[in-house]
Short mmCIF file of C-alpha atoms and ligand atoms in Angstrom, two decimals:
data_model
loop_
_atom_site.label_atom_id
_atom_site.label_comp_id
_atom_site.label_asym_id
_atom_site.label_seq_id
_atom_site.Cartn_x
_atom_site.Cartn_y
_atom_site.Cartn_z
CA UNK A 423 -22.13 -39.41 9.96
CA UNK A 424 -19.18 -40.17 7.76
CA UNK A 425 -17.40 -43.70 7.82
CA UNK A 426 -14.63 -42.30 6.17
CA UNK A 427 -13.09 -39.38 5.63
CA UNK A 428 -9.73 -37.81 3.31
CA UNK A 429 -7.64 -35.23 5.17
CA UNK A 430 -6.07 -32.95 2.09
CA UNK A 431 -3.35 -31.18 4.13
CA UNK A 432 0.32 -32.09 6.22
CA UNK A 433 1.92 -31.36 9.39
CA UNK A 434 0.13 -30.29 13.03
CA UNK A 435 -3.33 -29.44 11.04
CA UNK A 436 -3.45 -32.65 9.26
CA UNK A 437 -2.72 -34.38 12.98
CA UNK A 438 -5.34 -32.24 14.56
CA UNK A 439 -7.87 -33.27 11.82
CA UNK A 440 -7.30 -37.20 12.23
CA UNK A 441 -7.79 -36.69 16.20
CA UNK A 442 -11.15 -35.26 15.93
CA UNK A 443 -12.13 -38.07 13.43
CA UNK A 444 -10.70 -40.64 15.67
CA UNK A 445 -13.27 -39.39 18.64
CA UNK A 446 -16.10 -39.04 16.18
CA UNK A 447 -15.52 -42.77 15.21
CA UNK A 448 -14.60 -41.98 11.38
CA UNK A 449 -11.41 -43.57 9.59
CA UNK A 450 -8.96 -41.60 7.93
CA UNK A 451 -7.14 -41.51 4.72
CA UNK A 452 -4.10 -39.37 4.96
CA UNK A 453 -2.65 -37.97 1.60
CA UNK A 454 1.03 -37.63 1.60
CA UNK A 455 4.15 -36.12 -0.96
CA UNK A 456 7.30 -37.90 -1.57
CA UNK A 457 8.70 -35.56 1.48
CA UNK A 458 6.36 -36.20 3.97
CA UNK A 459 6.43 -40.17 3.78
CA UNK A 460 7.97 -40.17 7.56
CA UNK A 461 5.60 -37.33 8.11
CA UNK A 462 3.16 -37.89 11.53
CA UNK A 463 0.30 -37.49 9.76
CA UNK A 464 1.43 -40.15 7.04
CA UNK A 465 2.03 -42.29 9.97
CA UNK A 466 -0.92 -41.71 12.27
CA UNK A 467 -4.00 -41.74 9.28
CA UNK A 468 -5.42 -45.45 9.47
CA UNK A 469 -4.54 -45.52 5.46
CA UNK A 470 -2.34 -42.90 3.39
CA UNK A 471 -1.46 -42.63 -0.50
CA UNK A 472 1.02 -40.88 -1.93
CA UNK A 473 -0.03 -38.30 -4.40
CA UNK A 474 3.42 -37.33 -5.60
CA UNK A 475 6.73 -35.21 -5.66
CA UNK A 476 7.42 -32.76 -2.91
CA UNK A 477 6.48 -29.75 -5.10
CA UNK A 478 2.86 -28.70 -3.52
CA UNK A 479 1.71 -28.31 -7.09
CA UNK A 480 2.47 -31.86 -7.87
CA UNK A 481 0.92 -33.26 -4.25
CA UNK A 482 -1.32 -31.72 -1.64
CA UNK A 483 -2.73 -28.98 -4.43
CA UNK A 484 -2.61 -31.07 -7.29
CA UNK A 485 -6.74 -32.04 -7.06
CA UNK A 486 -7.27 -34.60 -9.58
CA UNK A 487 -4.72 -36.90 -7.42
CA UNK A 488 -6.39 -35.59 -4.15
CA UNK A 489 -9.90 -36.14 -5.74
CA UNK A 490 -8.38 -39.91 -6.87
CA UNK A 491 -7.35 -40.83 -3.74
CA UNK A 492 -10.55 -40.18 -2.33
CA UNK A 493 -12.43 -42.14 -4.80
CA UNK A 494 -10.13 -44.77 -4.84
CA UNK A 495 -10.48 -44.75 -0.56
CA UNK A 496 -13.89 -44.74 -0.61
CA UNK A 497 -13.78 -41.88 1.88
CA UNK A 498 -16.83 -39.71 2.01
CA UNK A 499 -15.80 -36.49 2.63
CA UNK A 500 -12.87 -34.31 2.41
CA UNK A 501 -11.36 -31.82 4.80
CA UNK A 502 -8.95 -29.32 3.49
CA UNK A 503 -7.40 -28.04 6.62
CA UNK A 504 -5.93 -24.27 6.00
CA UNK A 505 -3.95 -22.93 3.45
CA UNK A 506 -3.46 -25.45 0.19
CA UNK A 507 -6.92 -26.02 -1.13
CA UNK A 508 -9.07 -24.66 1.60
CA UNK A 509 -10.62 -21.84 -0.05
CA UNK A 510 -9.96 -23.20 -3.60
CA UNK A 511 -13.74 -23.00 -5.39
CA UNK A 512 -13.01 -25.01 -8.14
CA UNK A 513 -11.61 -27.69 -5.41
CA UNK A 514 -15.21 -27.36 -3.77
CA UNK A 515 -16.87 -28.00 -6.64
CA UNK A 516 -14.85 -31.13 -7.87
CA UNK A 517 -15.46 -32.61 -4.66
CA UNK A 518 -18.85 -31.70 -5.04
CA UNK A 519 -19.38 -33.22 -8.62
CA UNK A 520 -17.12 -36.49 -7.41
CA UNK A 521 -20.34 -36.65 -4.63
CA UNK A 522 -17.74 -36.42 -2.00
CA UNK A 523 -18.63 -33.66 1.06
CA UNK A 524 -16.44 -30.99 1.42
CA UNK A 525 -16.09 -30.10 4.49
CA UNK A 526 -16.55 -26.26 4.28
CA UNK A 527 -18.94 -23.92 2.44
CA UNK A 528 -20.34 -24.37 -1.07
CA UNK A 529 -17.81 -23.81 -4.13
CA UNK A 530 -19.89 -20.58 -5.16
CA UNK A 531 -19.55 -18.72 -1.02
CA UNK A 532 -15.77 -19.77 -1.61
CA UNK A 533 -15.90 -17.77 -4.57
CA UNK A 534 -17.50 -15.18 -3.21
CA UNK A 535 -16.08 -14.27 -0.42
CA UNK A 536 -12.77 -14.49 -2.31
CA UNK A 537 -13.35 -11.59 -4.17
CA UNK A 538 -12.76 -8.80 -1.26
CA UNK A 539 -14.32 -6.05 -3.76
CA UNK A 540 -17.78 -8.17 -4.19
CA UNK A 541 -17.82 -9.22 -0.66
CA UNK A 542 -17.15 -5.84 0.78
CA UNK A 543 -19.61 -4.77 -1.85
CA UNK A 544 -22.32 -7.49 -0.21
CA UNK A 545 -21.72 -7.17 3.31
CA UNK A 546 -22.12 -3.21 2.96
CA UNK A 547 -25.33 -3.95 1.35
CA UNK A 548 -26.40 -6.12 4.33
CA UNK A 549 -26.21 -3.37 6.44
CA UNK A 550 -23.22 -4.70 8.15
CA UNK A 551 -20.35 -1.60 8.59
CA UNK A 552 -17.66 -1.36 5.74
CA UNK A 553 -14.15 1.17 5.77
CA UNK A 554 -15.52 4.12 4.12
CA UNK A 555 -14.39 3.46 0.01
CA UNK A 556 -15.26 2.60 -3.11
CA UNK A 557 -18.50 1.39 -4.34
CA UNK A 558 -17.81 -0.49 -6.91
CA UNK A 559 -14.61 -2.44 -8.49
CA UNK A 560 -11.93 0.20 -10.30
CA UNK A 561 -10.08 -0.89 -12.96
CA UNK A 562 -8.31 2.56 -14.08
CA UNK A 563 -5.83 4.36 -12.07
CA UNK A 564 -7.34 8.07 -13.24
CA UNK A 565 -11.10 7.10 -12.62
CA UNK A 566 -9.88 5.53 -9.03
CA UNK A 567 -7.82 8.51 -8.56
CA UNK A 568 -11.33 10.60 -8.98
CA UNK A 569 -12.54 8.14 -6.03
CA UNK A 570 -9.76 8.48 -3.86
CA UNK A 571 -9.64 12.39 -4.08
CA UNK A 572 -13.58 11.95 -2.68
CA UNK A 573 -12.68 9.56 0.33
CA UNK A 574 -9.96 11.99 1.52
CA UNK A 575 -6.39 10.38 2.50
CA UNK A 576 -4.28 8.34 2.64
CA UNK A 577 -6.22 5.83 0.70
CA UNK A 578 -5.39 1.88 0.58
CA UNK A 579 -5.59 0.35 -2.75
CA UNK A 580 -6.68 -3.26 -2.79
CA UNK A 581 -6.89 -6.06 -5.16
CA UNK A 582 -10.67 -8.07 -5.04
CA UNK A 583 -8.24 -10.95 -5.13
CA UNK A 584 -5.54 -9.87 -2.79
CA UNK A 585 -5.05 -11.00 0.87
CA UNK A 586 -2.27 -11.41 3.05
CA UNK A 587 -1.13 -7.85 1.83
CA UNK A 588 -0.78 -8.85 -2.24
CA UNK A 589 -1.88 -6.50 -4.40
CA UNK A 590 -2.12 -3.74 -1.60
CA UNK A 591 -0.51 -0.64 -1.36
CA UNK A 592 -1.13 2.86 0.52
CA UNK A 593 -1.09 6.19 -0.99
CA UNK A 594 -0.43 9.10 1.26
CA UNK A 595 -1.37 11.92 -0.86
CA UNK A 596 -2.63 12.46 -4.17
CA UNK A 597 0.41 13.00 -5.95
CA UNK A 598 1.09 9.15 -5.05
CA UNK A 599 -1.66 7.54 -6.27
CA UNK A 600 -1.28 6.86 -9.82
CA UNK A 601 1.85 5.29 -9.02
CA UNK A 602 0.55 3.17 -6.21
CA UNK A 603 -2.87 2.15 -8.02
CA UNK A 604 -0.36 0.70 -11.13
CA UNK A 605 2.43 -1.14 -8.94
CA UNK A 606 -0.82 -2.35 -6.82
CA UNK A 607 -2.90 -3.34 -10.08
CA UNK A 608 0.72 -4.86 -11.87
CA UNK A 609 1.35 -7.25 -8.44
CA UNK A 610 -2.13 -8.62 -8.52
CA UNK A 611 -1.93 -8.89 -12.74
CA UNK A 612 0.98 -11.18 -12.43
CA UNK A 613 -0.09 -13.09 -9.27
CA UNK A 614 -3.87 -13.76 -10.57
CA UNK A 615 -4.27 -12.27 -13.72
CA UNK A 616 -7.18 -9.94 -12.87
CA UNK A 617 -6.95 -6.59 -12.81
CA UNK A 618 -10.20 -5.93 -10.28
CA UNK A 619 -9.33 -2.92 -7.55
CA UNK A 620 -10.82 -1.25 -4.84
CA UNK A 621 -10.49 1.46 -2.57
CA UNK A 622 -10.73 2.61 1.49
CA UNK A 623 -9.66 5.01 3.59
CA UNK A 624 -6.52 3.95 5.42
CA UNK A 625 -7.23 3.33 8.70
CA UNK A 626 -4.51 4.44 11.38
CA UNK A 627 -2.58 2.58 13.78
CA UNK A 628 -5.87 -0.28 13.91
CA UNK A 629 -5.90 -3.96 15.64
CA UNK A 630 -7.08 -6.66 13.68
CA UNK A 631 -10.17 -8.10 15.53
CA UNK A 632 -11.79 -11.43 14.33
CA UNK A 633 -14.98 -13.17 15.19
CA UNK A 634 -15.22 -17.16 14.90
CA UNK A 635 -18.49 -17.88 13.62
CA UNK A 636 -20.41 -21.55 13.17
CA UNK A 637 -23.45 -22.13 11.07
CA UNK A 638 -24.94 -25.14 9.89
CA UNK A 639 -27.20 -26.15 6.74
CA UNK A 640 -30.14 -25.69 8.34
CA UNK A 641 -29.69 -21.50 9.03
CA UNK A 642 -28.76 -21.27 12.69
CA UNK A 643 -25.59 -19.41 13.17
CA UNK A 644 -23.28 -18.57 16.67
CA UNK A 645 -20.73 -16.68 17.22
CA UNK A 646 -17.95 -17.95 19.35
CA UNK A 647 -16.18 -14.52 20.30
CA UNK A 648 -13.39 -12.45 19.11
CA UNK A 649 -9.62 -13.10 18.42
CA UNK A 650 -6.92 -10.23 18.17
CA UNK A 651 -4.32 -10.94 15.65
CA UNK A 652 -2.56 -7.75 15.89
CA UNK A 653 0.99 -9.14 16.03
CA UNK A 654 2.00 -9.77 12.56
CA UNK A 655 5.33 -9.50 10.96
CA UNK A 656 4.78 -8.94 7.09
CA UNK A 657 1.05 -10.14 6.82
CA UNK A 658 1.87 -13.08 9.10
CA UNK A 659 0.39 -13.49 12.47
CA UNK A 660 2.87 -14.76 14.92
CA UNK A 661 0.47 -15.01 17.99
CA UNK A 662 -3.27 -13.99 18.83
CA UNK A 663 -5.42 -14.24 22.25
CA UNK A 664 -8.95 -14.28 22.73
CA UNK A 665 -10.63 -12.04 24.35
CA UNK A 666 -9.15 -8.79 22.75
CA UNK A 667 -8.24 -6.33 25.74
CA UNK A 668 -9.52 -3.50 23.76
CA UNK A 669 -13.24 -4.33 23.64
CA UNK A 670 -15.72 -4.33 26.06
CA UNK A 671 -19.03 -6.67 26.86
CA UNK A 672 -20.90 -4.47 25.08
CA UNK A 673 -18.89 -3.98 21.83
CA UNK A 674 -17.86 -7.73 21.91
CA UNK A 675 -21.73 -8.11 21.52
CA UNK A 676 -22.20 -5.45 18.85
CA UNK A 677 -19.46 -6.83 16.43
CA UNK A 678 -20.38 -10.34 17.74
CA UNK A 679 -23.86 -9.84 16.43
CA UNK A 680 -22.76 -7.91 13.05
CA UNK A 681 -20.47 -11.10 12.42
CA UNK A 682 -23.68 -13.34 12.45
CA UNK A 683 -26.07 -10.85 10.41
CA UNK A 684 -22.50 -10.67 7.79
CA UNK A 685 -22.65 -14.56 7.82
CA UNK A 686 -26.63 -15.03 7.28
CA UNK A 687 -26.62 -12.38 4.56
CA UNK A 688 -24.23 -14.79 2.65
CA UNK A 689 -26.12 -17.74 3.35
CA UNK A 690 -22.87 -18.89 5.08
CA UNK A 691 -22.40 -22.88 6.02
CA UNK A 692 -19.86 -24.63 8.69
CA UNK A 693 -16.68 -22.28 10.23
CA UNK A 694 -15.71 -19.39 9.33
CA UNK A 695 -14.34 -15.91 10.30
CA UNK A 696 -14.98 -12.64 9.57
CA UNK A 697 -12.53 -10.05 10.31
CA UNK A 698 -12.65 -6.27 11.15
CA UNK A 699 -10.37 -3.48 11.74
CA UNK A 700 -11.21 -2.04 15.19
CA UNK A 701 -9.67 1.65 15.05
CA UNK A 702 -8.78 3.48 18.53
CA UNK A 703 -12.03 5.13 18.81
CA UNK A 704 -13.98 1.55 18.99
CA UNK A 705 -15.19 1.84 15.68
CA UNK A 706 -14.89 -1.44 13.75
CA UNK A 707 -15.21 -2.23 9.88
CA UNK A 708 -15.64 -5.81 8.45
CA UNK A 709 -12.52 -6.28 5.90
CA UNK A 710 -12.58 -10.11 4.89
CA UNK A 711 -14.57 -13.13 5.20
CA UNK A 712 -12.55 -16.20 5.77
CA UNK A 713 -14.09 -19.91 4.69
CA UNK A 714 -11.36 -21.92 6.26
CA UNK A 715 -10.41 -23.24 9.65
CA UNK A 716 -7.70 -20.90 10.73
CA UNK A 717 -4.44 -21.65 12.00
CA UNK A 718 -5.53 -19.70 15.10
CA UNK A 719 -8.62 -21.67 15.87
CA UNK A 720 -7.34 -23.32 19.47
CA UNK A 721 -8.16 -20.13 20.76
CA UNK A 722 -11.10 -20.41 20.52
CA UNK A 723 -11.84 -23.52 21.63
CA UNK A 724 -9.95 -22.95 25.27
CA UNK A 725 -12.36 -20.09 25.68
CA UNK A 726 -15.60 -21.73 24.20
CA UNK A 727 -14.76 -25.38 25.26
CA UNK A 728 -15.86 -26.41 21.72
CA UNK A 729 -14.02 -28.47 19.30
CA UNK A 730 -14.22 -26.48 15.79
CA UNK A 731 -12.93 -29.24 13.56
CA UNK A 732 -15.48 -31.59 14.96
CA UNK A 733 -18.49 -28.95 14.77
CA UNK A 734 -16.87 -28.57 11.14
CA UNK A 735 -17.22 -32.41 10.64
CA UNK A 736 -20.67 -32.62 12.01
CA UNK A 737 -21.74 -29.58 10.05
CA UNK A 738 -20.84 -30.85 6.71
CA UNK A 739 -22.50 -34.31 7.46
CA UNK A 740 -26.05 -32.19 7.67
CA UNK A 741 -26.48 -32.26 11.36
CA UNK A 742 -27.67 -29.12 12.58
CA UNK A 743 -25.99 -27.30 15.60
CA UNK A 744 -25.64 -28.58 18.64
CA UNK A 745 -26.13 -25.53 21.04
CA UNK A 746 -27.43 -22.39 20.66
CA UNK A 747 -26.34 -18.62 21.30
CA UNK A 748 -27.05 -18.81 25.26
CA UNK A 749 -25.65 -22.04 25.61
CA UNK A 750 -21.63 -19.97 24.48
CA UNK A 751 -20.05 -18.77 27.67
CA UNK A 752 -16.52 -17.27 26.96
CA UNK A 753 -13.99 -18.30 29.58
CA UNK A 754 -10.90 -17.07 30.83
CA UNK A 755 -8.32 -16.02 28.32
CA UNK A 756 -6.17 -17.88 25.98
CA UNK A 757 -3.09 -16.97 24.08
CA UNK A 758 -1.68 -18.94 21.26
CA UNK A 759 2.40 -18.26 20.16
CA UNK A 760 3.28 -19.87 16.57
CA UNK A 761 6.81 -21.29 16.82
CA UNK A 762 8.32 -21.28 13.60
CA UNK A 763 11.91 -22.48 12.24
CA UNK A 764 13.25 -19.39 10.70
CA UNK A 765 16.44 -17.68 11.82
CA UNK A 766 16.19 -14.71 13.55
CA UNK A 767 19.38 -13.61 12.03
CA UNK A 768 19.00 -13.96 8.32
CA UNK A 769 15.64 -11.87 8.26
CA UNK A 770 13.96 -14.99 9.62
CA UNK A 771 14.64 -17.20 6.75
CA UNK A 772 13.32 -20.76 7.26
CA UNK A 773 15.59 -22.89 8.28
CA UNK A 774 14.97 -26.69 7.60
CA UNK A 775 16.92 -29.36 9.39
CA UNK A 776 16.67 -32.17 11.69
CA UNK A 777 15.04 -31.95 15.85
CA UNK A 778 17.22 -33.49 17.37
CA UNK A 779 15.80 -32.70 20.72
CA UNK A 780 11.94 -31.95 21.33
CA UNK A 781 10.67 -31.15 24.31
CA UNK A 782 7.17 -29.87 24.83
CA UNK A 783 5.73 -27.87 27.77
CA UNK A 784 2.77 -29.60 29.33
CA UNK A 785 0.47 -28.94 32.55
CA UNK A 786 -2.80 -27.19 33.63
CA UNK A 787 -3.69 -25.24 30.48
CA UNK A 788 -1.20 -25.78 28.16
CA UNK A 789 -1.78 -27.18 24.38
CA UNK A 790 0.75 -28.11 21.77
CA UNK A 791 -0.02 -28.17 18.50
CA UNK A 792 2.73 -29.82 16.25
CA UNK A 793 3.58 -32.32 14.14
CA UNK A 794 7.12 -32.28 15.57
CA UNK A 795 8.77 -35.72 16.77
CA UNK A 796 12.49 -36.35 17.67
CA UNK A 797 14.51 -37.38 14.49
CA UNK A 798 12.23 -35.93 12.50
CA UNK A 799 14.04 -33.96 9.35
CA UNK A 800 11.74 -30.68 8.26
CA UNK A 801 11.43 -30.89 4.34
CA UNK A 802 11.69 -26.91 2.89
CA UNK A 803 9.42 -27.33 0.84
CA UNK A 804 6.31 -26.23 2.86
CA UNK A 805 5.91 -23.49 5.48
CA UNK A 806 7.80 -23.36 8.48
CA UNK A 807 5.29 -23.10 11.17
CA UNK A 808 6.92 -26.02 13.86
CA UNK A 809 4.50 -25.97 16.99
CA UNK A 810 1.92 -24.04 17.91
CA UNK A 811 1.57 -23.30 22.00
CA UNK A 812 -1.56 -22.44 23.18
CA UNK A 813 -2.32 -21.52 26.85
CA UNK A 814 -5.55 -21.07 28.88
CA UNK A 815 -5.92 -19.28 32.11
CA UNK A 816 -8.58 -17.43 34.33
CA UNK A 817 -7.33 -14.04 33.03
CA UNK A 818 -4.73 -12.58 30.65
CA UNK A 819 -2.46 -11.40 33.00
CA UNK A 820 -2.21 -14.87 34.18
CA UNK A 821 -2.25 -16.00 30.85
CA UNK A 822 0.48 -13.99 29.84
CA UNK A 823 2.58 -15.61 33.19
CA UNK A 824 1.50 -19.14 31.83
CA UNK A 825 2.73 -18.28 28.49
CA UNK A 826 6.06 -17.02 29.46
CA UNK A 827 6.91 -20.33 31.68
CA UNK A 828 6.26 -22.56 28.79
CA UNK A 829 8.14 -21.14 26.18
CA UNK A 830 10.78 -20.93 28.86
CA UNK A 831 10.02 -25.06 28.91
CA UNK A 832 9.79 -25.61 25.24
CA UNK A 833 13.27 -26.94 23.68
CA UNK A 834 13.76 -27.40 20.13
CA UNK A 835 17.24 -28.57 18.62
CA UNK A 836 18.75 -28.57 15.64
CA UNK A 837 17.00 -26.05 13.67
CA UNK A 838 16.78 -21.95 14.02
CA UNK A 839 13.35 -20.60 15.87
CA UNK A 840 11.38 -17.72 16.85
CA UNK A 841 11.24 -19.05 20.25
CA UNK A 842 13.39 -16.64 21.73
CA UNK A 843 11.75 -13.42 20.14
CA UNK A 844 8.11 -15.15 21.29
CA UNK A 845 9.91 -14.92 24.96
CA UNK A 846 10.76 -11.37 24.37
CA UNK A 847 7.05 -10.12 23.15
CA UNK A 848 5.66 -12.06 26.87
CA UNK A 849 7.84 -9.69 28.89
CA UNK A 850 7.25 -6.78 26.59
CA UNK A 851 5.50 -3.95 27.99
CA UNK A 852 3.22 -2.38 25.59
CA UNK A 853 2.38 -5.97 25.03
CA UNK A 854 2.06 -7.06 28.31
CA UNK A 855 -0.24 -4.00 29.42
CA UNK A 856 -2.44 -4.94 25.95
CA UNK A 857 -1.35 -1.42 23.60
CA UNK A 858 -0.97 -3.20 20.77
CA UNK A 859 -1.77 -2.84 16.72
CA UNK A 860 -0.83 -3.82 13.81
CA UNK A 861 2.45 -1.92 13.61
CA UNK A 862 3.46 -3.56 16.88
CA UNK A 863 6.24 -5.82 15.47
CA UNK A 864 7.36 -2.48 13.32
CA UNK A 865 7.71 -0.19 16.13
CA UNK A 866 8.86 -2.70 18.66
CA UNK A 867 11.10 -4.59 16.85
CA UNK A 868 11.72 -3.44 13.12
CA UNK A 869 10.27 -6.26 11.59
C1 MV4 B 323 -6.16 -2.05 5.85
C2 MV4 B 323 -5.39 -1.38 6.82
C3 MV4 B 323 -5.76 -0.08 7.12
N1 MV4 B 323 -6.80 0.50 6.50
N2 MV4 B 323 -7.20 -1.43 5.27
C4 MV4 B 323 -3.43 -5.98 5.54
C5 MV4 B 323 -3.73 -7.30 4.91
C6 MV4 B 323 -5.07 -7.20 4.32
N3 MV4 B 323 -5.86 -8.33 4.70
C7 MV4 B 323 -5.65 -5.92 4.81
N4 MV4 B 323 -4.63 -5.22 5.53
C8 MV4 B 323 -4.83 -3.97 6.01
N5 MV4 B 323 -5.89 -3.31 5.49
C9 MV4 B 323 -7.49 -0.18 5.59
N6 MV4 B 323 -8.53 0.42 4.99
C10 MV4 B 323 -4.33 -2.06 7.41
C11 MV4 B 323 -4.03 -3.35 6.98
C12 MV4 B 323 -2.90 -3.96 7.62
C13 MV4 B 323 -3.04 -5.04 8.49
C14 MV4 B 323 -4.30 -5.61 8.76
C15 MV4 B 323 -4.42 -6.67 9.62
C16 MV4 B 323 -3.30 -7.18 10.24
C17 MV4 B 323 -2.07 -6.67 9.98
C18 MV4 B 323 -1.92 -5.59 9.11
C19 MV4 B 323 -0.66 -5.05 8.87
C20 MV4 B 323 -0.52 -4.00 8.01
C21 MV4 B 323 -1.64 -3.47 7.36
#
């Protein structure tokens, strides 16, 4: 195992990294910007260096400092939380060819699996179910146009190296498309100069279903269940539950075992996700492969029992998996609500400031998440997810009733949250008898 080990991130992920080190007995170098020298994870790593201004290109993804400090630390490995460097190949490798572990899969799977045209492309050719599209990348708006006209629509355009809704648009009918395909292909030009495309029918009204998987050098991969992350507002999720309410033992174990056959066709190695669109008539399609540790994760882990980061530790230090298959009994149900500062009335802008009071729900089943202290000032310069609350019950309607008494308990001063709009969605009906989708927030609210 690891003596030491770098964590290249901030804020409640960077925390939740150092606490699963701490148990597993390895020190921790925190890495920290010129805003974040108060931070809690600056303050609770057993050493931290500063690696610069608070500009994120200067500090947590500026990789030559990262890759110093880790040198220089003598840590071992390096663990790149979500977001920032996590699926950053060329991050990978360095850390690779500076013999430090990453922990995550090889530079080349990051790469991979970062281009959604050549992983759809893969995964359809391991059998495993795609949305009916395009075979191969398009680069031309007439010759996609040909393609579309075959699928039928409305079509979604995609870029290979979109995500989070970049580089994606829909086209109705046909008389749309040229236009569409160009704005689509101009966005992801300018964002990562590549002009790669692909194509799929548009599914209607579907949820966004996502298996956790775990798989270790040695070939053996689990699957840890299914998390629905249908309420989004603008490609961001702002809560998800495990089980989903819309699938059934037997489906669960259909896309449960299609997740592991998509991650063994890859040759995958430690956590990772792969998501599907699950239309109304129970059909599912896999969409993206994700190489990180997700924001979402806890979810998992009140259901499973199993702590990911520390499976993710273990994994990248060569042991091989702990439990098997039979050994994964899914528990209860778990809902996780991201509270973020943003103000509901200015088209929830973040809002930086100062907590001035903090007060976090506890009690049977109930997990915070955060960074957070009292006094603490929020620097704008990263993102402006505050706590994450994450409860566990026997079922989701209890759940649900856990959820709703502590967000009713949670108290955060001095800055603008979502808090109150979380509250709403628990007493929400649609939501509360589980008809949701991915136009939830849209139709519910207007967001
Ligand atoms: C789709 C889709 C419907 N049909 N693809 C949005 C982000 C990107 N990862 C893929 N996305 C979608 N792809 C087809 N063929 C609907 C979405 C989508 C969506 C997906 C998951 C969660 C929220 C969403 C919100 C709007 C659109």
């Amino acid at each position: 195992m690891f003596q030491k080990l770098l964590i290249a991130n901030r804020g409640e992920i960077a925390v939740r990294i150092i606490r699963a080190c701490r148990e597993l007995g390895i020190k921790t170098v925190a890495v920290y910007s010129e805003a974040d020298a108060e931070a809690l994870h600056t303050q609770l790593a057993d050493e931290a260096i500063c690696i610069g201004p608070a500009r994120a290109e200067e500090s947590y993804l500026h990789m030559a400092r990262i890759l110093s400090a880790a040198v220089a630390s003598g840590a071992q490995a390096v663990h790149p939380g979500f977001g920032f460097l996590s699926e950053n190949s060329k991050f990978a490798q360095l850390c690779a060819q500076c013999g430090i572990a990453f922990v995550g899969p090889s530079a080349d799977l990051i790469a991979r699996m970062g281009d959604k045209a050549q992983a759809r492309q893969t995964m359809e050719e391991a059998g495993v179910p795609v949305v009916p599209g395009s075979r191969e990348p398009v680069y031309e708006a007439e010759e996609a146009k040909k393609i579309a006209d075959s699928i039928g629509y409305p079509v979604m355009i995609k870029a290979a190296l979109g995500g989070g809704g970049k580089g994606m648009r829909l086209a109705e009918k046909p008389e749309e498309f040229v236009g569409a395909f160009q704005t689509a292909q101009q966005e992801t030009m300018h964002a990562f100069g590549d002009a790669t495309m692909y194509l799929e029918k548009y599914i209607v009204e579907p949820r966004h279903v996502e298996f956790q998987i775990l798989a270790d050098k040695y070939g053996h991969v689990v699957q840890l269940g299914e998390r629905d992350c249908s309420i989004q507002r603008r490609h961001q999720k702002l809560l998800e539950e495990s089980p989903c309410s819309a699938i059934s033992q037997k489906l669960r174990e259909e896309m449960g075992h299609t997740a592991v056959r998509a991650a063994q066709a890859v040759g995958y190695e430690n956590a990772g996700t792969i998501e599907f669109l699950l239309d109304k008539r129970g059909s599912f399609y896999f969409m993206e492969m994700n190489t990180r540790i997700q924001v979402e994760h806890p979810v998992t882990e009140m259901v499973t029992g199993l702590d990911l980061v520390k499976e993710q530790i273990r994994i990248a230090a060569g042991e091989p998996l702990g439990i098997t298959q039979e050994e994964i009994h899914l528990r209860g149900h778990a809902i996780e609500c991201r509270i973020n500062a943003e103000d509901p009335e200015r088209q929830f802008m973040p809002c930086p400031g100062t907590i001035e009071t903090l007060h976090l729900p506890g009690g049977n089943g109930i997990r915070t998440d955060t960074a957070l202290f009292q006094g603490y000032t929020i620097p704008s310069s990263y993102d402006s997810m505050l706590v994450k609350l994450i409860v566990h019950d026997k079922d989701r309607e209890s759940a649900l009733r856990k959820m709703q008494s502590a967000l009713g308990e949670l108290v955060i001063e001095g800055v603008k949250t979502n808090l109150e709009l979380q509250y709403e969605i628990m007493q929400e009906a649609d939501f509360c008898g589980g008809n949701i989708n991915t136009h939830y927030m849209q139709e519910h609210y207007g967001l």
